[in-house]
Short mmCIF file of C-alpha atoms in Angstrom, two decimals:
data_model
loop_
_atom_site.label_atom_id
_atom_site.label_comp_id
_atom_site.label_asym_id
_atom_site.label_seq_id
_atom_site.Cartn_x
_atom_site.Cartn_y
_atom_site.Cartn_z
CA MET A 1189 139.63 91.62 124.78
CA HIS A 1190 137.73 92.92 127.77
CA THR A 1191 136.70 90.55 130.52
CA ALA A 1192 133.09 91.32 129.66
CA THR A 1193 133.13 88.28 127.42
CA GLN A 1194 132.74 86.20 130.56
CA THR A 1195 129.27 87.56 131.32
CA THR A 1196 126.55 84.98 131.82
CA THR A 1197 123.88 87.04 130.09
CA PRO A 1198 122.36 84.95 127.27
CA ALA A 1199 123.43 86.06 123.84
CA PRO A 1200 120.65 87.90 121.99
CA ALA A 1201 119.19 86.70 118.74
CA THR A 1202 121.22 88.11 115.85
CA PRO A 1203 120.31 88.42 112.17
CA PRO A 1204 122.12 86.09 109.75
CA SER A 1205 122.85 87.01 106.17
CA SER A 1206 119.76 87.19 104.01
CA ALA A 1207 119.24 84.21 101.75
CA HIS A 1208 118.14 86.30 98.77
CA ASP A 1209 121.43 88.21 98.86
CA ALA A 1210 123.63 85.06 98.72
CA PRO A 1211 124.64 85.39 95.01
CA ARG A 1212 125.97 88.92 95.56
CA ALA A 1213 129.63 89.45 96.38
CA THR A 1214 130.13 89.88 100.12
CA LEU A 1215 132.50 92.61 101.28
CA VAL A 1216 132.07 92.57 105.07
CA SER A 1217 130.33 90.02 107.30
CA VAL A 1218 129.74 91.04 110.92
CA THR A 1219 128.68 88.24 113.27
CA ASP A 1220 127.55 88.55 116.92
CA LEU A 1221 129.56 91.73 117.42
CA LYS A 1222 129.68 93.10 120.97
CA MET A 1223 131.20 96.23 122.42
CA TYR A 1224 130.98 96.46 126.20
CA PHE A 1225 132.47 99.42 128.06
CA PRO A 1226 133.44 98.65 131.68
CA ILE A 1227 131.94 100.71 134.51
CA LYS A 1228 134.62 101.35 137.12
CA ARG A 1229 133.99 102.69 140.60
CA GLY A 1230 135.74 103.11 143.92
CA LEU A 1231 139.24 104.02 144.89
CA LEU A 1232 140.65 100.90 143.24
CA ARG A 1233 138.60 101.47 140.08
CA GLN A 1234 137.04 98.03 140.18
CA THR A 1235 134.72 96.97 137.36
CA VAL A 1236 131.15 96.81 138.67
CA GLY A 1237 129.31 96.37 135.37
CA TYR A 1238 129.31 97.01 131.64
CA VAL A 1239 127.61 99.38 129.24
CA ARG A 1240 126.37 97.13 126.43
CA ALA A 1241 126.74 99.65 123.61
CA VAL A 1242 126.67 96.93 120.94
CA ASP A 1243 125.10 93.72 122.12
CA GLY A 1244 125.33 90.94 119.56
CA VAL A 1245 124.89 92.50 116.11
CA SER A 1246 125.14 90.62 112.80
CA PHE A 1247 124.82 91.91 109.25
CA THR A 1248 126.44 91.71 105.81
CA ILE A 1249 127.56 94.50 103.52
CA TYR A 1250 127.82 93.63 99.83
CA ARG A 1251 130.18 95.18 97.30
CA GLY A 1252 128.89 98.42 95.86
CA GLU A 1253 125.81 98.69 98.10
CA THR A 1254 124.72 101.12 100.79
CA LEU A 1255 123.52 99.66 104.08
CA GLY A 1256 121.68 102.28 106.11
CA LEU A 1257 121.78 102.10 109.91
CA VAL A 1258 119.12 104.03 111.82
CA GLY A 1259 117.95 104.42 115.40
CA GLU A 1260 117.60 106.91 118.22
CA SER A 1261 120.57 108.67 119.76
CA GLY A 1262 122.31 106.33 122.19
CA CYS A 1263 121.30 103.11 120.44
CA GLY A 1264 124.93 102.24 119.53
CA LYS A 1265 125.10 103.24 115.85
CA THR A 1266 128.33 105.22 116.05
CA THR A 1267 129.96 102.66 118.34
CA LEU A 1268 129.12 99.93 115.83
CA GLY A 1269 130.63 101.94 112.98
CA ARG A 1270 133.82 102.55 114.94
CA CYS A 1271 134.09 98.85 115.72
CA VAL A 1272 133.87 98.04 112.00
CA VAL A 1273 136.84 100.31 111.24
CA ARG A 1274 138.59 99.08 114.41
CA ALA A 1275 138.71 102.49 116.05
CA TYR A 1276 137.40 100.43 118.98
CA GLU A 1277 138.54 96.92 119.82
CA PRO A 1278 135.37 94.81 119.96
CA THR A 1279 134.64 92.83 123.09
CA ALA A 1280 133.50 89.80 121.08
CA GLY A 1281 132.35 88.77 117.62
CA THR A 1282 133.87 88.66 114.14
CA ILE A 1283 134.28 91.24 111.37
CA LEU A 1284 135.18 89.26 108.27
CA TYR A 1285 136.54 91.43 105.49
CA HIS A 1286 136.65 89.80 102.06
CA SER A 1287 139.66 91.41 100.40
CA GLY A 1288 140.64 91.20 96.77
CA GLU A 1289 138.68 92.33 93.75
CA ARG A 1290 135.12 91.49 92.80
CA ASP A 1291 136.15 88.78 90.31
CA THR A 1292 139.15 87.52 92.28
CA PRO A 1293 138.20 87.61 95.97
CA ALA A 1294 140.86 86.66 98.51
CA ALA A 1295 140.42 84.84 101.79
CA ALA A 1296 138.35 86.57 104.45
CA ILE A 1297 140.28 88.44 107.16
CA ASP A 1298 138.87 88.85 110.65
CA PHE A 1299 139.38 92.53 111.44
CA ALA A 1300 138.32 91.94 115.03
CA ARG A 1301 141.34 89.70 115.72
CA LEU A 1302 144.10 91.63 113.96
CA SER A 1303 146.75 93.32 116.05
CA GLN A 1304 147.36 97.02 115.45
CA ARG A 1305 150.47 96.16 113.46
CA GLU A 1306 148.62 93.63 111.28
CA LEU A 1307 145.70 95.99 110.89
CA ARG A 1308 147.85 98.71 109.35
CA ALA A 1309 148.25 96.68 106.15
CA PHE A 1310 144.45 96.76 105.65
CA ARG A 1311 143.64 100.26 106.91
CA HIS A 1312 143.35 101.54 103.36
CA GLU A 1313 140.48 99.11 102.63
CA ILE A 1314 138.00 100.67 105.10
CA GLN A 1315 137.82 104.39 105.84
CA MET A 1316 135.46 106.65 107.79
CA ILE A 1317 133.71 109.99 107.29
CA PHE A 1318 132.98 111.67 110.62
CA GLN A 1319 129.88 113.52 111.71
CA ASP A 1320 131.37 116.87 112.67
CA PRO A 1321 133.21 118.57 109.79
CA TYR A 1322 134.69 121.07 112.25
CA SER A 1323 136.29 118.91 114.93
CA SER A 1324 137.35 116.15 112.51
CA LEU A 1325 139.81 118.41 110.67
CA ASN A 1326 143.00 119.65 112.34
CA PRO A 1327 142.80 123.48 112.29
CA ARG A 1328 146.60 123.72 112.26
CA MET A 1329 146.99 121.70 109.07
CA THR A 1330 146.39 122.92 105.54
CA VAL A 1331 143.96 121.09 103.28
CA LEU A 1332 146.98 119.71 101.41
CA ASP A 1333 148.40 118.21 104.60
CA ILE A 1334 145.02 116.85 105.75
CA ILE A 1335 144.26 114.97 102.54
CA ALA A 1336 147.87 113.92 101.95
CA GLU A 1337 148.36 112.55 105.47
CA PRO A 1338 147.05 109.00 104.79
CA LEU A 1339 149.09 108.83 101.58
CA VAL A 1340 152.21 109.86 103.47
CA ILE A 1341 151.62 107.45 106.36
CA HIS A 1342 151.13 104.53 103.96
CA LYS A 1343 154.07 105.68 101.81
CA ARG A 1344 152.02 105.84 98.62
CA LEU A 1345 153.23 109.12 97.08
CA ARG A 1346 155.50 112.06 97.75
CA GLY A 1347 156.66 115.29 96.22
CA SER A 1348 154.90 116.64 93.14
CA ALA A 1349 152.99 113.38 92.60
CA LEU A 1350 151.49 113.71 96.08
CA LYS A 1351 150.39 117.28 95.43
CA ALA A 1352 148.89 116.29 92.07
CA GLU A 1353 146.92 113.48 93.70
CA VAL A 1354 145.52 115.86 96.33
CA GLY A 1355 144.46 118.21 93.53
CA ASP A 1356 142.66 115.38 91.74
CA LEU A 1357 140.87 114.38 94.96
CA LEU A 1358 139.72 117.96 95.53
CA ARG A 1359 138.33 118.15 92.00
CA ARG A 1360 136.56 114.83 92.52
CA VAL A 1361 134.66 116.18 95.55
CA GLY A 1362 133.83 119.51 93.90
CA LEU A 1363 136.53 121.78 95.38
CA ARG A 1364 139.20 123.87 93.71
CA PRO A 1365 142.80 122.53 93.85
CA GLU A 1366 144.25 126.04 94.13
CA HIS A 1367 142.75 126.27 97.63
CA MET A 1368 144.73 123.33 99.00
CA ASN A 1369 147.11 125.63 100.90
CA ARG A 1370 144.29 127.15 102.93
CA TYR A 1371 143.32 126.10 106.44
CA PRO A 1372 139.96 124.54 107.40
CA ASN A 1373 138.66 127.78 108.95
CA ALA A 1374 138.53 129.28 105.46
CA PHE A 1375 135.80 126.84 104.39
CA SER A 1376 132.10 126.41 105.13
CA GLY A 1377 130.69 123.33 106.86
CA GLY A 1378 129.70 121.70 103.58
CA GLN A 1379 133.13 122.37 102.09
CA ARG A 1380 134.83 120.96 105.18
CA GLN A 1381 132.80 117.78 104.85
CA ARG A 1382 133.92 117.51 101.23
CA ILE A 1383 137.51 117.76 102.49
CA GLY A 1384 136.75 114.91 104.90
CA ILE A 1385 135.34 112.87 102.01
CA ALA A 1386 138.45 113.55 99.92
CA ARG A 1387 140.63 112.37 102.83
CA ALA A 1388 138.58 109.16 103.09
CA LEU A 1389 139.00 108.56 99.35
CA ALA A 1390 142.77 109.11 99.34
CA LEU A 1391 143.68 105.44 99.86
CA ARG A 1392 141.04 104.13 97.43
CA PRO A 1393 138.97 102.20 100.01
CA LYS A 1394 136.29 99.65 99.17
CA LEU A 1395 134.10 100.47 102.18
CA ILE A 1396 133.45 103.84 103.81
CA VAL A 1397 131.67 104.09 107.14
CA CYS A 1398 129.67 107.33 107.00
CA ASP A 1399 128.88 108.40 110.57
CA GLU A 1400 125.99 110.85 110.15
CA PRO A 1401 127.92 112.74 107.46
CA VAL A 1402 125.16 115.30 106.76
CA SER A 1403 123.47 115.79 110.15
CA ALA A 1404 125.60 118.86 111.02
CA LEU A 1405 124.96 120.54 107.65
CA ASP A 1406 122.24 122.85 106.36
CA VAL A 1407 119.39 121.10 104.55
CA SER A 1408 120.36 122.56 101.17
CA VAL A 1409 123.94 121.39 101.61
CA GLN A 1410 122.83 117.92 102.80
CA ALA A 1411 121.36 117.12 99.39
CA GLN A 1412 124.58 118.16 97.66
CA VAL A 1413 126.74 115.94 99.88
CA VAL A 1414 124.37 112.95 99.54
CA ASN A 1415 124.38 113.33 95.75
CA LEU A 1416 128.18 113.53 95.82
CA LEU A 1417 128.38 110.30 97.82
CA GLN A 1418 126.11 108.56 95.33
CA ASP A 1419 128.14 109.82 92.36
CA LEU A 1420 131.36 108.59 93.98
CA GLN A 1421 129.78 105.22 94.68
CA ARG A 1422 128.82 104.73 91.05
CA GLU A 1423 132.19 105.97 89.81
CA LEU A 1424 134.44 104.04 92.21
CA GLY A 1425 132.30 101.04 93.14
CA LEU A 1426 132.26 101.98 96.83
CA ALA A 1427 130.20 100.35 99.55
CA TYR A 1428 128.80 102.46 102.39
CA LEU A 1429 127.68 101.79 105.92
CA PHE A 1430 125.54 104.91 106.20
CA ILE A 1431 124.72 105.81 109.81
CA ALA A 1432 122.01 108.43 110.32
CA HIS A 1433 118.94 109.38 112.30
CA ASP A 1434 117.23 111.18 109.40
CA LEU A 1435 115.09 108.47 107.83
CA SER A 1436 114.34 110.56 104.74
CA VAL A 1437 118.05 110.74 103.88
CA VAL A 1438 118.53 107.03 104.61
CA GLN A 1439 115.60 106.11 102.35
CA HIS A 1440 117.10 108.13 99.53
CA ILE A 1441 120.61 106.67 99.63
CA SER A 1442 120.27 103.12 101.02
CA ASP A 1443 119.79 99.80 99.27
CA ARG A 1444 119.00 98.05 102.56
CA VAL A 1445 118.27 99.45 106.00
CA ALA A 1446 119.01 98.04 109.46
CA VAL A 1447 117.11 99.40 112.47
CA MET A 1448 119.03 99.41 115.74
CA TYR A 1449 117.66 99.68 119.26
CA LEU A 1450 119.65 99.54 122.49
CA GLY A 1451 122.65 97.82 120.95
CA ARG A 1452 120.73 95.29 118.82
CA VAL A 1453 119.45 95.16 115.26
CA VAL A 1454 115.68 94.65 115.47
CA GLU A 1455 114.82 94.78 111.76
CA LEU A 1456 116.68 94.60 108.44
CA ALA A 1457 115.23 94.72 104.94
CA ARG A 1458 115.49 96.30 101.54
CA SER A 1459 114.82 100.01 101.80
CA LYS A 1460 111.56 100.00 99.85
CA THR A 1461 110.25 96.99 101.77
CA LEU A 1462 111.10 98.33 105.20
CA TYR A 1463 109.59 101.76 104.59
CA SER A 1464 106.36 100.40 103.12
CA ARG A 1465 105.86 97.27 105.25
CA PRO A 1466 107.64 97.50 108.64
CA LEU A 1467 107.43 94.42 110.86
CA HIS A 1468 108.77 95.83 114.14
CA PRO A 1469 106.84 98.34 116.29
CA TYR A 1470 109.99 100.41 116.82
CA THR A 1471 110.43 100.79 113.05
CA GLU A 1472 106.79 101.84 112.74
CA ALA A 1473 107.32 104.52 115.39
CA LEU A 1474 110.42 105.86 113.63
CA LEU A 1475 108.64 105.96 110.27
CA SER A 1476 105.69 107.84 111.73
CA ALA A 1477 108.05 110.79 112.26
CA VAL A 1478 108.97 111.00 108.56
CA PRO A 1479 107.24 114.11 107.09
CA SER A 1480 104.72 113.36 104.35
CA THR A 1481 105.26 115.02 100.97
CA ASN A 1482 101.52 114.77 100.24
CA PRO A 1483 99.41 117.26 102.23
CA ASP A 1484 96.30 115.15 101.62
CA ILE A 1485 97.79 112.19 103.50
CA SER A 1486 97.83 112.31 107.29
CA ARG A 1487 99.54 109.67 109.41
CA GLU A 1488 99.31 108.96 113.10
CA ARG A 1489 102.38 110.22 114.95
CA ILE A 1490 103.50 107.52 117.37
CA ILE A 1491 105.05 109.08 120.45
CA LEU A 1492 107.29 106.64 122.31
CA THR A 1493 106.92 107.00 126.07
CA GLY A 1494 110.01 107.39 128.20
CA ASP A 1495 113.65 107.41 127.16
CA VAL A 1496 115.92 104.75 125.75
CA PRO A 1497 116.69 102.35 128.66
CA ASN A 1498 120.09 102.29 130.30
CA PRO A 1499 122.37 100.00 128.24
CA ALA A 1500 124.16 99.08 131.45
CA ASN A 1501 120.90 97.63 132.79
CA PRO A 1502 118.68 96.72 129.81
CA PRO A 1503 115.12 95.45 130.29
CA SER A 1504 114.43 91.72 130.38
CA GLY A 1505 113.03 89.95 127.35
CA CYS A 1506 112.54 92.25 124.39
CA HIS A 1507 114.46 95.44 125.12
CA PHE A 1508 111.71 97.51 123.48
CA HIS A 1509 108.79 96.16 125.50
CA PRO A 1510 108.64 98.99 128.11
CA ARG A 1511 107.91 101.48 125.28
CA CYS A 1512 105.92 99.24 122.91
CA ARG A 1513 102.18 99.77 122.66
CA TYR A 1514 101.71 96.19 121.39
CA ALA A 1515 103.72 94.52 124.20
CA GLN A 1516 102.37 91.37 125.87
CA ASP A 1517 103.56 89.23 128.77
CA LEU A 1518 105.77 87.12 126.48
CA CYS A 1519 107.72 90.23 125.43
CA GLN A 1520 108.77 90.89 129.00
CA GLN A 1521 109.76 87.29 129.68
CA GLN A 1522 111.61 86.18 126.55
CA ALA A 1523 113.91 87.85 124.00
CA PRO A 1524 112.42 87.45 120.51
CA PRO A 1525 114.39 85.27 118.08
CA TRP A 1526 115.57 86.63 114.75
CA ARG A 1527 113.30 85.45 111.93
CA GLU A 1528 113.45 85.79 108.16
CA PHE A 1529 110.41 86.52 106.00
CA GLU A 1530 109.99 87.03 102.27
CA ASP A 1531 112.66 88.87 100.28
CA GLY A 1532 115.20 88.65 103.09
CA HIS A 1533 113.12 90.78 105.46
CA GLY A 1534 114.38 89.95 108.96
CA VAL A 1535 112.92 91.02 112.31
CA ALA A 1536 113.20 90.26 116.01
CA CYS A 1537 109.59 90.47 117.22
CA HIS A 1538 107.34 87.78 118.74
CA PHE A 1539 104.23 89.05 116.95
CA ALA A 1540 105.58 90.21 113.58
CA GLU A 1541 103.02 88.11 111.65
CA GLU A 1542 100.04 89.31 113.66
CA LEU A 1543 100.70 93.06 113.76
CA LYS A 1544 99.47 95.21 110.90
CA LEU A 1545 101.93 98.05 111.07
CA VAL A 1546 101.81 101.26 109.06
CA GLY A 1547 104.76 102.37 106.94
CA VAL A 1548 105.49 105.20 104.55
CA SER A 1549 103.78 104.92 101.18
#
């Protein structure tokens, strides 16, 4: 663990699991997760501060559901996703993974505390789809080698059985098995992303972290990939942590949506609830950018002033107050606590009850 855990900065309010979701089977529970990157300067490379990329985040992912994660660039979405799969070692917090099957769950395992050797035994349970379908595939490996690599590393299959499994995975994602000996440069961006999806499916995971899987694709191809992900979810019972900045795509695929700002979750609710009745001013601003499908309906476009603050030196109180048009003195002085409203709708805003915010009908 980094020495950043010794900071005296008060821990921010973090959202607990929603009460209305308690009967559902929990797959992953993230509690007070932090990821601080040290800032080193000088000849001796001394640590002079920390970039608080993820600053006390809590949420739950249930079996078979899609949790959308939205926010501006630089808010910590990708860092959070990489912490969940342990591509990064979190500074603090817990990532409880509930292994076993739906009807016979096993004891929860804290991914955040496993050593790399211990983690290898559970790598197959959580996989990741990366944003860039070009840089995420090794150009010197054939499609067969790319998809087979996790199966070889985990000693699942070999020989003709391995090749047959790769063929089945290619068919599952809509590609032709006879092309498995080609290299990635022979495929389009959408086809490359399908190869990445097939690689993520190879070990039969229960959770896939999708890090903006369609943002680098053409709009027409985006719909195909999103539909593929939904079909695979229904067929295999997958759960997704779907990270994106396109709120239209998130609305289409997500069961619940978490809104992230400067390393913290500021609102979390069911997708329909959050889009129609936002409780946080930041969510309202994001939703105002969603294009309307009805030309007769016009909505006010909320333009946020300034840029996202420096995560190495965040504002006091509510991190959003310098850009919030509803901010009052209390927002600058005190961080808002996390509060739950009806239907598990959680928000961190001092004036959530008083504000009448506009959503997307």
